[in-house]
Coordinates of C-alpha atoms in Angstrom, one line a residue:
X1 CA -8.2 11.4 -35.6
X2 CA -10.1 8.6 -33.9
X3 CA -12.5 10.2 -31.4
X4 CA -13.7 7.1 -29.6
X5 CA -11.7 6.8 -26.5
X6 CA -11.4 3.8 -24.2
X7 CA -13.3 4.0 -20.9
X8 CA -11.4 4.9 -17.8
X9 CA -10.4 1.9 -15.8
X10 CA -11.0 3.1 -12.2
X11 CA -14.6 4.1 -12.5
X12 CA -15.5 0.8 -14.1
X13 CA -13.6 -1.2 -11.5
X14 CA -15.5 0.6 -8.7
X15 CA -18.7 -0.9 -10.2
X16 CA -17.1 -4.3 -10.1
X17 CA -17.5 -4.3 -6.3
X18 CA -21.3 -4.7 -7.0
X19 CA -20.6 -8.0 -8.7
X20 CA -18.1 -9.4 -6.4
X21 CA -20.5 -11.6 -4.4
X22 CA -22.5 -12.9 -7.4
X23 CA -24.1 -12.3 -10.7
X24 CA -24.8 -8.6 -11.5
X25 CA -25.6 -6.4 -14.4
X26 CA -24.1 -3.0 -14.7
X27 CA -27.1 -0.8 -15.5
X28 CA -25.3 2.4 -15.9
X29 CA -23.0 3.1 -18.8
X30 CA -19.4 3.5 -17.9
X31 CA -18.3 7.1 -18.7
X32 CA -15.8 7.6 -21.4
X33 CA -12.3 8.3 -20.3
X34 CA -9.7 10.5 -22.0
X35 CA -6.1 10.6 -21.0
X36 CA -5.8 14.1 -22.4
X37 CA -6.3 17.3 -20.4
X38 CA -9.2 19.5 -21.2
X39 CA -8.6 21.9 -24.0
X40 CA -8.1 24.8 -21.7
X41 CA -5.3 22.9 -20.0
X42 CA -3.6 21.7 -23.1
X43 CA -0.1 23.2 -23.7
X44 CA 0.8 25.3 -26.7
X45 CA 3.1 23.8 -29.3
X46 CA 6.6 23.3 -28.0
X47 CA 5.6 23.4 -24.3
X48 CA 5.6 20.7 -21.7
X49 CA 3.6 21.2 -18.5
X50 CA 4.0 19.1 -15.4
X51 CA 1.2 19.1 -12.9
X52 CA 0.9 16.6 -10.0
X53 CA 3.4 14.3 -11.7
X54 CA 1.6 14.3 -15.0
X55 CA 3.3 15.5 -18.2
X56 CA 1.2 17.1 -20.9
X57 CA 3.3 17.2 -24.1
X58 CA 2.6 17.7 -27.8
X59 CA 3.1 14.4 -29.6
X60 CA 6.1 15.6 -31.6
X61 CA 7.9 16.8 -28.5
X62 CA 7.0 13.5 -26.7
X63 CA 8.6 11.5 -29.4
X64 CA 11.7 13.7 -29.1
X65 CA 11.9 12.7 -25.5
X66 CA 12.4 9.0 -26.4
X67 CA 16.0 7.7 -26.0
X68 CA 17.1 6.3 -29.3
X69 CA 19.4 3.3 -29.0
X70 CA 19.7 -0.1 -30.8
X71 CA 17.4 -2.8 -29.5
X72 CA 18.7 -5.4 -27.0
X73 CA 18.9 -8.7 -28.8
X74 CA 18.1 -12.1 -27.4
X75 CA 17.0 -13.6 -24.1
X76 CA 13.2 -12.9 -24.4
X77 CA 10.8 -15.2 -22.7
X78 CA 7.1 -14.4 -22.5
X79 CA 6.9 -16.1 -19.1
X80 CA 9.3 -13.4 -17.7
X81 CA 6.2 -11.1 -17.7
X82 CA 3.7 -12.7 -15.3
X83 CA 0.1 -12.1 -16.5
X84 CA -2.7 -12.0 -16.0
X85 CA -2.7 -11.3 -12.3
X86 CA -5.5 -10.4 -9.9
X87 CA -5.8 -6.9 -11.2
X88 CA -6.6 -3.7 -9.3
X89 CA -9.2 -5.3 -7.0
X90 CA -7.6 -8.6 -6.0
X91 CA -10.8 -9.9 -4.2
X92 CA -13.3 -9.3 -7.0
X93 CA -12.5 -12.6 -8.7
X94 CA -11.6 -10.8 -12.0
X95 CA -8.1 -10.8 -13.4
X96 CA -6.5 -8.1 -15.4
X97 CA -7.9 -9.3 -18.7
X98 CA -11.5 -9.2 -17.4
X99 CA -11.0 -5.8 -15.7
X100 CA -9.9 -4.3 -19.1
X101 CA -12.9 -5.8 -20.8
X102 CA -15.2 -4.4 -18.2
X103 CA -13.6 -1.0 -18.3
X104 CA -13.6 -0.7 -22.1
X105 CA -17.1 -2.1 -22.8
X106 CA -19.3 0.4 -24.7
X107 CA -22.2 -1.7 -23.6
X108 CA -21.5 -3.1 -20.1
X109 CA -21.6 -6.9 -19.7
X110 CA -23.2 -9.0 -17.1
X111 CA -20.6 -10.2 -14.6
X112 CA -21.4 -13.7 -13.4
X113 CA -19.8 -16.1 -10.9
X114 CA -16.1 -16.5 -11.4
X115 CA -16.1 -13.2 -13.3
X116 CA -17.7 -14.8 -16.3
X117 CA -18.7 -12.0 -18.7
X118 CA -21.8 -12.3 -20.9
X119 CA -23.5 -9.8 -23.1
X120 CA -21.7 -6.5 -23.6
X121 CA -20.3 -4.8 -26.6
X122 CA -16.8 -3.6 -27.5
X123 CA -15.3 -1.4 -30.2
X124 CA -11.9 -2.6 -31.4
X125 CA -10.4 0.7 -32.4
X126 CA -7.5 -0.9 -34.4
X127 CA -10.0 -2.0 -37.1
X128 CA -13.2 -0.2 -36.1
X129 CA -15.0 -3.6 -35.5
X130 CA -17.8 -4.0 -33.0
X131 CA -17.6 -7.3 -31.0
X132 CA -20.3 -8.8 -28.9
X133 CA -18.4 -11.9 -27.7
X134 CA -15.5 -11.2 -25.2
X135 CA -13.9 -14.5 -26.2
X136 CA -13.2 -13.0 -29.6
X137 CA -11.2 -10.2 -28.1
X138 CA -7.5 -10.1 -27.2
X139 CA -6.0 -7.7 -24.6
X140 CA -3.1 -6.2 -26.5
X141 CA -0.1 -4.8 -24.7
X142 CA 0.2 -1.5 -26.5
X143 CA 4.0 -1.9 -26.6
X144 CA 4.3 -5.7 -27.0
X145 CA 6.1 -7.7 -24.3
X146 CA 8.9 -8.6 -26.7
X147 CA 9.3 -5.0 -27.8
X148 CA 9.4 -3.9 -24.2
X149 CA 12.0 -6.5 -23.4
X150 CA 14.3 -5.3 -26.2
X151 CA 13.7 -1.7 -25.2
X152 CA 14.8 -2.0 -21.7
X153 CA 12.6 -4.5 -19.8
X154 CA 15.4 -7.2 -20.1
X155 CA 17.1 -5.4 -17.2
X156 CA 14.0 -5.1 -15.0
X157 CA 13.2 -7.2 -11.9
X158 CA 10.4 -9.8 -12.3
X159 CA 8.1 -7.6 -10.2
X160 CA 8.5 -4.6 -12.5
X161 CA 7.9 -6.8 -15.6
X162 CA 4.7 -8.1 -13.9
X163 CA 3.6 -4.6 -13.2
X164 CA 4.2 -3.6 -16.8
X165 CA 2.2 -6.6 -18.1
X166 CA -0.8 -5.8 -15.9
X167 CA -0.7 -2.0 -16.1
X168 CA -4.3 -0.9 -15.3
X169 CA -3.3 2.5 -13.9
X170 CA -2.6 3.8 -17.4
X171 CA -5.6 3.3 -19.8
X172 CA -3.4 3.3 -22.9
X173 CA -1.2 0.4 -21.8
X174 CA -3.7 -2.4 -22.4
X175 CA -6.5 -2.3 -25.1
X176 CA -9.2 -4.8 -26.1
X177 CA -9.0 -5.4 -29.8
X178 CA -10.0 -8.2 -32.2
X179 CA -7.8 -11.2 -32.0
X180 CA -7.1 -10.8 -35.8
X181 CA -5.5 -7.4 -35.4
X182 CA -3.6 -8.2 -32.3
X183 CA -2.1 -11.3 -33.9
X184 CA -1.3 -9.3 -37.1
X185 CA 0.5 -6.8 -35.0
X186 CA 2.4 -9.4 -33.0
X187 CA 5.7 -7.9 -31.6
X188 CA 6.0 -5.3 -34.3
X189 CA 6.6 -1.6 -33.6
X190 CA 5.1 1.3 -35.7
X191 CA 7.9 1.1 -38.3
X192 CA 6.5 -2.4 -39.1
X193 CA 2.8 -2.3 -38.3
X194 CA 0.0 0.2 -38.0
X195 CA -3.7 -0.3 -37.2
X196 CA -5.8 -0.6 -40.4
X197 CA -8.8 1.5 -39.4
X198 CA -9.0 4.9 -41.1
X199 CA -8.6 7.5 -38.4
X200 CA -6.8 5.3 -35.9
X201 CA -3.3 6.5 -36.6
X202 CA -3.0 9.5 -34.3
X203 CA -4.6 7.7 -31.3
X204 CA -2.2 4.8 -31.9
X205 CA 0.9 7.0 -32.0
X206 CA -0.3 8.8 -28.8
X207 CA -0.8 5.4 -27.1
X208 CA 2.5 4.0 -28.2
X209 CA 4.5 7.0 -27.2
X210 CA 2.7 7.4 -23.8
X211 CA 3.6 3.8 -22.8
X212 CA 7.2 4.1 -24.0
X213 CA 7.7 7.3 -21.9
X214 CA 5.7 6.0 -18.9
X215 CA 8.0 3.0 -18.6
X216 CA 11.2 4.7 -19.8
X217 CA 11.5 2.4 -22.7
X218 CA 13.9 3.2 -25.6
X219 CA 13.2 3.4 -29.3
X220 CA 15.4 2.1 -32.1
X221 CA 16.2 4.5 -35.0
X222 CA 13.7 3.1 -37.5
X223 CA 10.9 3.2 -34.9
X224 CA 11.8 6.8 -33.9
X225 CA 12.1 8.1 -37.4
X226 CA 8.7 6.5 -38.3
X227 CA 7.1 8.1 -35.3
X228 CA 8.5 11.5 -36.2
X229 CA 7.3 11.2 -39.8
X230 CA 3.8 10.0 -39.0
X231 CA 3.3 12.6 -36.2
X232 CA 3.3 15.3 -38.9
X233 CA -0.2 14.1 -39.7
X234 CA -1.3 14.6 -36.1
X235 CA -0.4 18.2 -35.3
X236 CA -3.1 18.5 -32.6
X237 CA -2.2 15.3 -30.7
X238 CA -1.0 15.6 -27.1
X239 CA 0.5 12.9 -25.0
X240 CA -0.2 12.7 -21.3
X241 CA 1.9 10.4 -19.1
X242 CA 3.0 9.7 -15.6
X243 CA 6.2 7.8 -14.9
X244 CA 5.5 4.3 -13.7
X245 CA 6.5 3.7 -10.0

């Protein structure tokens, strides 16, 4: 299983305040985040524990919680999901894309005027590639916008679709990856595409399932069956999720 986890968003965005009035360099490494509970808090197989609104569920059980129905067909328009918006700190000059890049940097970038990012280093976990130029990274919606649309978002309000497209409260929702892998993935679900890096599978299944459950999105039969099959190779994986407001 991939052990490199993306940095937690909120601690990194706190540091953004230092840069809001001009150019600044973050001198302190942003601590790694992990959406999983500590080992002592992890549930045993077959159990689900709810604490303060958070659900800790073994991956196989989390997949079983997905509602399986055929996908909604037609009507998708990318512009129905407004992004990127002003992010978690509206007055810092950084939009959602920039805030994800700052939060996920393994070597913090310099934040310049207009939230221009220079320097820094990122690890694209889909293909295990290190990137030094933020322009070469895409911010992937873990569950692509078109997939979300066909899985339930077609019935949402514009405001809820905007919240989904800019979900910084859940670190698994948005991920900085190489443009090549993001565009290879496109709108496809795990029955049609998986990250190429050895060791990325379990993290990807956890991320995908977390986002689907968080936003009460459905799964089609092929997607569900693929998740069930692949999860057998990830017996120790645990999904942690909180329902989106």
